[in-house]
Amino acid sequence: MSASLPPFPKPQEPTDEPVLLELSAGADEPCLRADAARNRARLLEAATRLVAEHGAAGVTMEAVAAAASVGKGTVFRRFGDRTGLLMALLDHSAQQLQAALLSGPPPLGPGAPPAERLGAFGRAVLRQSVDHLELQLAAQPEPTRRHSFPPQRFLSGHVTLLVRQAVPDADAPLLAQALMGYLDPALVHYLTKDCGMPLERLESGWNDLVERLIRTELP
Amino acid sequence: MSASLPPFPKPQEPTDEPVLLELSAGADEPCLRADAARNRARLLEAATRLVAEHGAAGVTMEAVAAAASVGKGTVFRRFGDRTGLLMALLDHSAQQLQAALLSGPPPLGPGAPPAERLGAFGRAVLRQSVDHLELQLAAQPEPTRRHSFPPQRFLSGHVTLLVRQAVPDADAPLLAQALMGYLDPALVHYLTKDCGMPLERLESGWNDLVERLIRTELP
DNA sequence: CAGTGAAACGGACCGTGGTCCAGTTTTCTT
DNA sequence: AAGAAAACTGGACCACGGTCCGTTTCACTG
């Protein structure tokens, strides 16, 4: 049971090197055999349909494989595990967000003061969370890996940067993690669904949080 | 597949009423049949042994049942699910912490100013987290339920109280959740194990966080 | 000290995530 | 163009979490 060579290469390994600029997922498609690409598309389409029909819980690896007329092993080879498949479904919006952060218009993108960018960032993530809440929750990998997954690292890296700009003498990574914790989909779900808080309250809570953390008044 | 009556009563349901003073778990033992109590003890002992021998991952429901010379159904009847079993293993230290918060000596218990109590609270939870990290991680229920589980609600309720005392005009529950997010075992694991940060850094990060959130200098 | 109903027991059973590998298809090399 | 190497496929297979339900044990009553 000790770590032997993986039976087949995982599509995206948790890398240890800085990932700030790597667009994380989706970059594994370039060299993909014709049939593989075709099947990948079929699988994603099938999964999307299953989500729409039976909710995220209905996305069974076997069901997806069957719906795409493909072997089960293929699903695992392509996406690594269930988490990987779900993440792939979320990938599109994640990439959009990343792009907006890196090169979109202010205040989300570069050009605005850090405090405002942080405010906009929180609102954007909050929105995205409620939009895809079910998937976000289902895609949550086992707790151990949650923070080390590339998209997550990209986001916290981004926040770290902004925090460092706003308060250069603070322990930026730690403050950033505290901020990110507030945006955790599970927390958002709990506060909105179980506690019945409206999204607006979460948003102004975010503003308050940012203001306090960087000791600045947000307009 | 819709919600029918549960096959057998869950040992502790997520209640919706305020739980601030209820000592959460462990209060279900009072009326327990002799054999049930005996088996419960045997199961906990077996589980503890398995954790020591094979790590938390080795705590298989079947293995525990076998090691306790008990049927598998019994394990589920007693603890609801794997999460419940792991939580029961953590219950002792959780209760200790709760007791210390409610009636222990300051600054953890009542009697110190809120800011200092918050500081002590963070250090205590951080310590407890690193002590039982493996179990804490394994016991993490599915994301959806994480925040609604009684022990967690007790802790965030406590923090909410302290925050409200410290900054009466803020949205205390939200600030409290932000603080609690920093103490999430998964985050602690990531920062200490994956990023190699020493516990001391996390602790001073906590102090910094508290100071900023309640806009007060901590001694 | 039976008798009785409720609670606990236990293991067969199921669905799902994940692995493996024998056979096939694609791409590369010469 | 042909053959070999690499990559992909698909379904049989396994382990584990969780459920069901017929059987057994407990604790209370008269």
Coordinates of C-alpha atoms (C1' of nucleotides) in Angstrom, one line a residue:
Chain A
M1 CA 0.0 0.0 0.0
S2 CA 3.0 2.3 0.1
A3 CA 3.3 5.0 -2.6
S4 CA 4.1 3.1 -5.8
L5 CA 4.1 4.7 -9.2
P6 CA 0.7 6.0 -10.1
P7 CA -1.2 3.6 -12.3
F8 CA -1.6 6.3 -14.9
P9 CA -0.5 9.9 -14.8
K10 CA -2.8 12.3 -13.0
P11 CA -4.0 15.0 -15.3
Q12 CA -3.0 17.8 -13.0
E13 CA -0.7 17.3 -10.1
P14 CA -0.6 19.7 -7.2
T15 CA 2.6 21.4 -8.1
D16 CA 4.7 23.1 -5.5
E17 CA 6.2 25.8 -7.5
P18 CA 4.7 29.3 -7.6
V19 CA 1.5 29.3 -9.6
L20 CA 0.7 33.0 -9.6
L21 CA 0.5 33.3 -13.3
E22 CA -0.3 29.9 -14.5
L23 CA -3.9 29.8 -15.6
S24 CA -4.2 26.6 -13.5
A25 CA -6.6 24.2 -15.1
G26 CA -7.5 23.7 -18.7
A27 CA -4.0 23.9 -19.9
D28 CA -3.8 20.2 -20.3
E29 CA -5.8 20.1 -23.5
P30 CA -3.2 21.2 -26.1
C31 CA -1.8 17.8 -27.0
L32 CA -4.7 15.4 -26.7
R33 CA -5.5 12.6 -29.1
A34 CA -8.4 13.1 -31.4
D35 CA -10.6 10.5 -29.8
A36 CA -9.6 11.5 -26.3
A37 CA -10.6 15.1 -27.0
R38 CA -13.9 13.9 -28.4
N39 CA -14.6 11.8 -25.3
R40 CA -13.6 14.6 -23.0
A41 CA -16.2 16.8 -24.6
R42 CA -18.8 14.2 -24.5
L43 CA -18.1 13.6 -20.8
L44 CA -18.3 17.2 -19.9
E45 CA -21.5 17.6 -21.8
A46 CA -23.0 14.5 -20.2
A47 CA -22.0 15.7 -16.7
T48 CA -23.5 19.1 -17.4
R49 CA -26.8 17.4 -18.4
L50 CA -26.7 15.2 -15.3
V51 CA -26.2 18.2 -13.0
A52 CA -29.1 19.9 -14.6
E53 CA -31.3 16.9 -14.3
H54 CA -30.5 15.3 -10.9
G55 CA -28.4 17.9 -9.2
A56 CA -24.8 17.6 -8.3
A57 CA -25.4 14.5 -6.2
G58 CA -26.6 12.7 -9.3
V59 CA -23.3 13.1 -11.0
T60 CA -22.1 9.5 -10.5
M61 CA -18.9 8.5 -12.3
E62 CA -20.7 5.5 -13.7
A63 CA -23.7 7.5 -14.7
V64 CA -21.5 10.1 -16.5
A65 CA -19.6 7.3 -18.2
A66 CA -22.8 5.6 -19.3
A67 CA -24.4 8.9 -20.5
A68 CA -21.4 9.6 -22.6
S69 CA -21.2 6.0 -23.9
V70 CA -17.7 5.6 -22.5
G71 CA -16.0 3.3 -20.1
K72 CA -15.7 4.2 -16.5
G73 CA -11.9 4.0 -16.6
T74 CA -11.9 6.7 -19.2
V75 CA -13.6 9.1 -16.9
F76 CA -11.0 8.5 -14.3
R77 CA -8.1 8.7 -16.7
R78 CA -9.3 12.0 -18.0
F79 CA -10.3 13.7 -14.8
G80 CA -8.4 11.9 -12.1
D81 CA -11.3 11.6 -9.7
R82 CA -14.7 12.9 -9.0
T83 CA -13.4 16.1 -7.7
G84 CA -11.4 16.6 -10.8
L85 CA -14.5 16.2 -13.0
L86 CA -16.6 18.6 -10.9
M87 CA -13.7 21.1 -11.0
A88 CA -13.6 20.8 -14.7
L89 CA -17.2 21.8 -14.8
L90 CA -16.4 24.9 -12.8
D91 CA -13.3 25.6 -14.8
H92 CA -14.9 28.0 -17.3
S93 CA -16.1 30.5 -14.7
A94 CA -12.9 30.1 -12.7
Q95 CA -10.9 31.0 -15.8
Q96 CA -13.1 34.0 -16.5
L97 CA -12.6 35.2 -13.0
Q98 CA -8.8 34.8 -13.2
A99 CA -8.8 36.6 -16.5
A100 CA -10.8 39.5 -15.0
L101 CA -8.4 39.7 -12.1
L102 CA -5.3 39.8 -14.3
S103 CA -6.3 42.0 -17.1
G104 CA -9.9 43.0 -16.8
P105 CA -11.2 46.5 -16.2
P106 CA -10.8 48.1 -12.7
P107 CA -11.8 47.8 -10.0
L108 CA -11.5 44.1 -10.4
G109 CA -8.5 44.2 -12.7
P110 CA -5.4 46.3 -12.3
G111 CA -5.6 50.0 -12.1
A112 CA -7.6 50.6 -9.0
P113 CA -6.2 51.1 -5.4
P114 CA -5.8 47.7 -3.6
A115 CA -8.6 48.4 -1.1
E116 CA -11.1 48.8 -3.9
R117 CA -9.8 45.8 -5.8
L118 CA -10.2 43.7 -2.7
G119 CA -13.8 44.9 -2.3
A120 CA -14.6 44.1 -5.9
F121 CA -12.9 40.8 -5.5
G122 CA -15.0 39.7 -2.6
R123 CA -18.2 40.7 -4.3
A124 CA -17.2 38.8 -7.5
V125 CA -16.3 35.7 -5.6
L126 CA -19.5 35.9 -3.5
R127 CA -21.6 36.2 -6.7
Q128 CA -19.8 33.3 -8.3
S129 CA -20.3 31.3 -5.2
V130 CA -24.0 31.7 -5.0
D131 CA -24.3 31.1 -8.7
H132 CA -22.6 27.7 -8.7
L133 CA -23.1 26.9 -5.0
E134 CA -24.2 23.3 -5.5
L135 CA -21.3 22.5 -7.7
Q136 CA -18.8 24.4 -5.6
L137 CA -19.8 22.4 -2.6
A138 CA -19.8 19.1 -4.4
A139 CA -16.4 19.9 -5.9
Q140 CA -14.8 20.6 -2.6
P141 CA -12.0 18.1 -2.4
E142 CA -11.1 16.4 0.8
P143 CA -10.1 19.0 3.4
T144 CA -6.4 18.3 3.2
R145 CA -6.2 19.3 -0.4
R146 CA -8.6 22.2 -0.4
H147 CA -6.1 24.9 0.0
S148 CA -3.4 23.4 -2.2
F149 CA -5.4 23.2 -5.3
P150 CA -4.2 25.5 -8.0
P151 CA -7.4 27.7 -8.5
Q152 CA -7.6 28.2 -4.8
R153 CA -3.9 29.0 -4.6
F154 CA -4.2 31.5 -7.5
L155 CA -7.0 33.3 -5.7
S156 CA -5.2 33.5 -2.3
G157 CA -2.0 34.5 -4.1
H158 CA -3.9 37.3 -5.7
V159 CA -5.3 38.4 -2.4
T160 CA -1.9 38.2 -0.8
L161 CA -0.6 40.5 -3.4
L162 CA -3.3 43.1 -2.8
V163 CA -3.0 42.9 0.9
R164 CA 0.7 43.4 0.7
Q165 CA 0.2 46.5 -1.4
A166 CA -2.4 47.8 1.0
V167 CA -0.5 47.1 4.3
P168 CA 3.1 46.3 3.4
D169 CA 4.2 45.7 7.0
A170 CA 1.7 43.0 7.8
D171 CA 1.9 39.2 7.4
A172 CA 0.1 39.4 4.1
P173 CA -0.3 35.6 3.4
L174 CA -1.9 35.1 6.7
L175 CA -4.3 38.0 6.4
A176 CA -5.1 36.8 2.9
Q177 CA -6.0 33.4 4.2
A178 CA -8.3 35.0 6.8
L179 CA -10.0 36.9 4.0
M180 CA -10.3 33.8 1.8
G181 CA -11.9 31.9 4.7
Y182 CA -14.8 34.3 4.6
L183 CA -15.5 33.4 1.0
D184 CA -15.4 29.7 1.5
P185 CA -18.4 28.2 -0.4
A186 CA -19.4 26.1 2.6
L187 CA -19.6 29.1 4.8
V188 CA -21.5 31.1 2.2
H189 CA -24.0 28.2 1.9
Y190 CA -24.4 28.0 5.7
L191 CA -24.9 31.7 6.1
T192 CA -27.3 32.1 3.2
K193 CA -29.2 28.9 3.3
D194 CA -29.1 27.7 6.9
C195 CA -29.1 31.2 8.6
G196 CA -31.1 32.9 5.9
M197 CA -28.8 35.9 5.5
P198 CA -29.3 37.8 2.3
L199 CA -26.3 38.2 0.0
E200 CA -26.2 41.9 0.6
R201 CA -25.4 41.3 4.2
L202 CA -22.5 39.1 3.3
E203 CA -21.3 41.7 0.9
S204 CA -21.3 44.5 3.4
G205 CA -19.7 42.1 5.9
W206 CA -17.0 41.6 3.4
N207 CA -16.5 45.3 3.0
D208 CA -16.4 45.7 6.8
L209 CA -13.9 42.9 7.0
V210 CA -11.6 44.4 4.4
E211 CA -11.8 47.9 5.9
R212 CA -10.8 46.6 9.3
L213 CA -8.1 44.3 8.1
I214 CA -6.4 47.0 6.0
R215 CA -7.4 49.8 8.3
T216 CA -8.8 51.9 5.6
E217 CA -12.2 53.4 4.8
L218 CA -13.8 52.0 1.7
P219 CA -15.9 54.5 -0.3
Chain B
M1 CA -35.0 8.4 -2.8
S2 CA -36.9 11.3 -1.2
A3 CA -36.6 11.9 2.5
S4 CA -38.4 9.1 4.2
L5 CA -38.2 8.5 7.9
P6 CA -34.7 7.7 9.0
P7 CA -34.1 4.0 9.4
F8 CA -33.0 4.5 12.9
P9 CA -32.7 7.7 15.0
K10 CA -29.6 9.7 14.4
P11 CA -27.7 10.1 17.7
Q12 CA -27.5 13.9 17.5
E13 CA -29.5 15.9 15.1
P14 CA -28.4 19.3 13.9
T15 CA -30.9 21.3 16.0
D16 CA -32.0 24.7 14.9
E17 CA -32.5 26.3 18.2
P18 CA -29.8 28.4 20.0
V19 CA -27.1 26.1 21.3
L20 CA -25.0 28.6 23.2
L21 CA -25.2 26.9 26.5
E22 CA -25.8 23.3 25.6
L23 CA -22.7 21.2 26.1
S24 CA -23.3 19.9 22.6
A25 CA -22.2 16.3 22.4
G26 CA -21.9 13.6 25.0
A27 CA -25.3 14.4 26.5
D28 CA -26.8 11.4 24.8
E29 CA -25.3 8.8 27.1
P30 CA -27.6 9.2 30.2
C31 CA -30.2 6.5 29.3
L32 CA -28.3 3.9 27.5
R33 CA -29.0 0.2 27.8
A34 CA -26.3 -1.9 29.5
D35 CA -25.2 -3.7 26.4
A36 CA -25.3 -0.6 24.4
A37 CA -23.1 1.3 26.8
R38 CA -20.7 -1.7 26.9
N39 CA -20.5 -1.8 23.2
R40 CA -20.1 1.9 22.9
A41 CA -17.1 1.8 25.2
R42 CA -15.6 -1.2 23.3
L43 CA -16.0 0.7 20.0
L44 CA -14.4 3.8 21.2
E45 CA -11.5 1.9 22.6
A46 CA -11.1 -0.1 19.4
A47 CA -11.2 3.0 17.4
T48 CA -8.6 4.7 19.5
R49 CA -6.4 1.7 19.1
L50 CA -6.8 1.7 15.4
V51 CA -6.0 5.4 15.1
A52 CA -2.8 4.8 17.1
E53 CA -1.8 1.8 14.9
H54 CA -2.8 2.8 11.4
G55 CA -3.6 6.4 11.5
A56 CA -7.0 8.0 11.1
A57 CA -7.2 6.6 7.6
G58 CA -7.1 3.1 9.1
V59 CA -10.3 3.7 11.0
T60 CA -12.6 1.7 8.8
M61 CA -16.1 1.1 10.1
E62 CA -15.8 -2.6 9.4
A63 CA -12.4 -2.7 11.1
V64 CA -13.7 -0.9 14.1
A65 CA -16.6 -3.2 14.3
A66 CA -14.4 -6.3 14.0
A67 CA -11.9 -5.0 16.5
A68 CA -14.7 -4.5 19.0
S69 CA -16.2 -7.9 18.2
V70 CA -19.4 -6.2 17.2
G71 CA -21.6 -6.0 14.1
K72 CA -21.2 -3.3 11.6
G73 CA -24.8 -2.1 12.0
T74 CA -24.1 -1.5 15.7
V75 CA -21.4 1.0 14.9
F76 CA -23.7 3.0 12.6
R77 CA -26.6 2.8 15.1
R78 CA -24.4 4.2 17.8
F79 CA -22.5 6.9 15.9
G80 CA -24.6 7.6 12.9
D81 CA -21.8 7.6 10.4
R82 CA -18.0 7.7 10.2
T83 CA -17.9 11.4 11.0
G84 CA -19.9 10.8 14.1
L85 CA -17.5 8.2 15.3
L86 CA -14.5 10.4 14.7
M87 CA -16.2 13.3 16.4
A88 CA -16.9 11.1 19.4
L89 CA -13.2 10.4 19.6
L90 CA -12.6 14.2 19.7
D91 CA -15.4 14.8 22.1
H92 CA -13.3 14.7 25.2
S93 CA -11.0 17.6 24.3
A94 CA -13.9 19.5 22.8
Q95 CA -15.8 19.3 26.1
Q96 CA -12.7 20.4 28.0
L97 CA -12.3 23.4 25.8
Q98 CA -16.0 24.3 26.2
A99 CA -15.8 24.0 29.9
A100 CA -12.7 26.2 30.0
L101 CA -14.5 28.8 27.9
L102 CA -17.6 28.8 30.1
S103 CA -16.1 28.6 33.5
G104 CA -12.4 28.3 33.4
P105 CA -9.9 30.9 34.7
P106 CA -9.2 34.0 32.7
P107 CA -8.2 34.9 30.1
L108 CA -9.8 31.9 28.5
G109 CA -12.8 31.9 30.8
P110 CA -14.9 34.8 31.9
G111 CA -13.3 37.7 33.7
A112 CA -10.8 39.2 31.2
P113 CA -11.6 41.8 28.6
P114 CA -13.0 40.5 25.4
A115 CA -9.9 41.2 23.4
E116 CA -7.7 39.2 25.6
R117 CA -10.2 36.4 25.7
L118 CA -10.2 36.3 22.0
G119 CA -6.5 36.1 21.9
A120 CA -6.4 33.2 24.4
F121 CA -9.2 31.5 22.5
G122 CA -7.3 31.5 19.3
R123 CA -4.1 30.2 20.9
A124 CA -6.1 27.4 22.6
V125 CA -7.9 26.3 19.5
L126 CA -4.7 26.4 17.5
R127 CA -3.0 24.3 20.0
Q128 CA -5.8 21.8 20.1
S129 CA -5.8 21.7 16.3
V130 CA -2.1 20.8 16.0
D131 CA -2.5 18.2 18.7
H132 CA -5.3 16.3 17.0
L133 CA -4.7 17.5 13.5
E134 CA -5.1 14.1 11.9
L135 CA -8.3 13.3 13.6
Q136 CA -9.7 16.9 13.1
L137 CA -9.2 16.5 9.4
A138 CA -10.6 13.1 9.1
A139 CA -13.6 14.1 11.2
Q140 CA -14.4 17.0 9.0
P141 CA -17.9 16.3 7.8
E142 CA -19.0 17.0 4.3
P143 CA -18.7 20.7 3.6
T144 CA -22.4 21.4 3.8
R145 CA -22.7 20.3 7.4
R146 CA -19.4 21.6 8.7
H147 CA -20.7 24.9 10.1
S148 CA -24.0 23.6 11.4
F149 CA -22.5 20.9 13.7
P150 CA -23.0 21.7 17.4
P151 CA -19.4 21.9 18.6
Q152 CA -18.6 24.3 15.7
R153 CA -21.7 26.4 16.4
F154 CA -20.8 26.5 20.1
L155 CA -17.4 27.9 19.3
S156 CA -18.5 30.5 16.8
G157 CA -21.3 31.4 19.1
H158 CA -18.8 32.1 21.8
V159 CA -16.7 34.2 19.5
T160 CA -19.7 36.1 18.3
L161 CA -20.4 37.0 21.9
L162 CA -16.9 38.2 22.5
V163 CA -16.9 40.2 19.3
R164 CA -20.1 41.8 20.2
Q165 CA -18.7 42.9 23.5
A166 CA -15.6 44.3 21.9
V167 CA -17.2 46.1 19.0
P168 CA -21.0 46.4 19.7
D169 CA -21.8 48.2 16.5
A170 CA -20.3 45.7 14.1
D171 CA -22.0 42.7 12.4
A172 CA -20.7 40.3 15.1
P173 CA -21.7 37.0 13.6
L174 CA -20.0 37.7 10.4
L175 CA -16.8 38.9 12.0
A176 CA -16.9 35.9 14.2
Q177 CA -17.1 33.6 11.2
A178 CA -14.2 35.3 9.6
L179 CA -12.2 34.7 12.7
M180 CA -13.3 31.1 12.9
G181 CA -12.2 30.6 9.3
Y182 CA -8.7 31.3 10.3
L183 CA -8.8 28.5 12.8
D184 CA -10.1 25.9 10.4
P185 CA -8.1 22.7 10.8
A186 CA -7.7 22.3 7.1
L187 CA -6.1 25.7 6.9
V188 CA -3.9 25.1 9.9
H189 CA -2.7 21.8 8.3
Y190 CA -2.0 23.6 5.0
L191 CA -0.1 26.4 6.5
T192 CA 2.0 24.3 8.9
K193 CA 2.6 21.2 6.9
D194 CA 2.5 22.3 3.3
C195 CA 3.8 25.8 3.7
G196 CA 6.1 25.0 6.7
M197 CA 5.0 27.9 8.8
P198 CA 5.8 27.5 12.5
L199 CA 2.9 27.5 15.0
E200 CA 4.3 30.8 16.5
R201 CA 3.7 32.6 13.2
L202 CA 0.1 31.4 13.1
E203 CA -0.4 32.6 16.7
S204 CA 1.0 36.1 16.1
G205 CA -1.1 36.1 12.9
W206 CA -4.1 35.4 15.0
N207 CA -3.2 38.3 17.3
D208 CA -2.8 40.6 14.4
L209 CA -6.1 39.5 13.0
V210 CA -7.9 40.1 16.3
E211 CA -6.3 43.5 16.8
R212 CA -7.3 44.6 13.4
L213 CA -10.8 43.3 13.5
I214 CA -11.7 44.9 16.8
R215 CA -9.4 47.8 16.3
T216 CA -7.6 47.4 19.6
E217 CA -4.1 46.9 20.7
L218 CA -3.4 43.6 22.3
P219 CA -0.8 43.7 25.1
Chain C
dC1 C1' -40.3 -15.1 38.0
dA2 C1' -42.5 -15.3 33.6
dG3 C1' -44.1 -12.3 30.0
dT4 C1' -43.9 -8.5 26.9
dG5 C1' -42.7 -4.6 24.2
dA6 C1' -39.0 -1.8 23.0
dA7 C1' -34.4 -1.3 22.0
dA8 C1' -30.1 -3.1 20.3
dC9 C1' -27.8 -6.4 17.5
dG10 C1' -25.4 -8.2 13.4
dG11 C1' -24.3 -9.4 9.1
dA12 C1' -26.1 -9.8 4.3
dC13 C1' -26.7 -6.5 0.9
dC14 C1' -26.2 -2.3 -2.2
dG15 C1' -24.2 1.7 -4.6
dT16 C1' -20.2 4.3 -5.5
dG17 C1' -15.5 5.8 -5.9
dG18 C1' -11.4 4.1 -7.5
dT19 C1' -7.9 0.6 -9.7
dC20 C1' -6.2 -2.7 -13.1
dC21 C1' -5.1 -4.7 -17.2
dA22 C1' -5.8 -7.0 -21.7
dG23 C1' -6.9 -5.5 -26.0
dT24 C1' -7.3 -1.7 -29.4
dT25 C1' -6.3 2.7 -31.7
dT26 C1' -3.3 6.5 -32.8
dT27 C1' 1.0 8.6 -33.6
dC28 C1' 5.9 8.4 -34.4
dT29 C1' 9.9 6.7 -36.7
dT30 C1' 12.5 5.0 -40.5
Chain D
dA1 C1' 4.2 2.4 -46.0
dA2 C1' 5.0 -0.6 -42.3
dG3 C1' 6.0 -1.7 -37.8
dA4 C1' 6.7 -0.4 -33.1
dA5 C1' 5.9 2.4 -29.1
dA6 C1' 2.9 5.1 -26.7
dA7 C1' -1.6 6.3 -25.3
dC8 C1' -6.3 5.3 -24.8
dT9 C1' -10.4 2.3 -23.9
dG10 C1' -13.7 -0.2 -21.3
dG11 C1' -15.4 -3.3 -18.2
dA12 C1' -14.3 -6.6 -14.5
dC13 C1' -12.8 -6.0 -9.9
dC14 C1' -12.1 -4.4 -5.0
dA15 C1' -12.9 -1.8 -0.6
dC16 C1' -15.6 1.0 2.0
dG17 C1' -19.6 3.7 3.7
dG18 C1' -24.2 3.1 4.5
dT19 C1' -28.9 0.6 4.9
dC20 C1' -32.2 -3.1 6.0
dC21 C1' -34.5 -6.3 8.5
dG22 C1' -35.0 -10.8 10.9
dT23 C1' -33.3 -12.1 15.5
dT24 C1' -31.8 -11.4 20.2
dT25 C1' -31.3 -9.1 24.6
dC26 C1' -32.7 -6.0 28.0
dA27 C1' -35.5 -3.9 31.5
dC28 C1' -39.8 -3.2 33.3
dT29 C1' -44.5 -5.0 35.0
dG30 C1' -47.7 -7.9 37.5

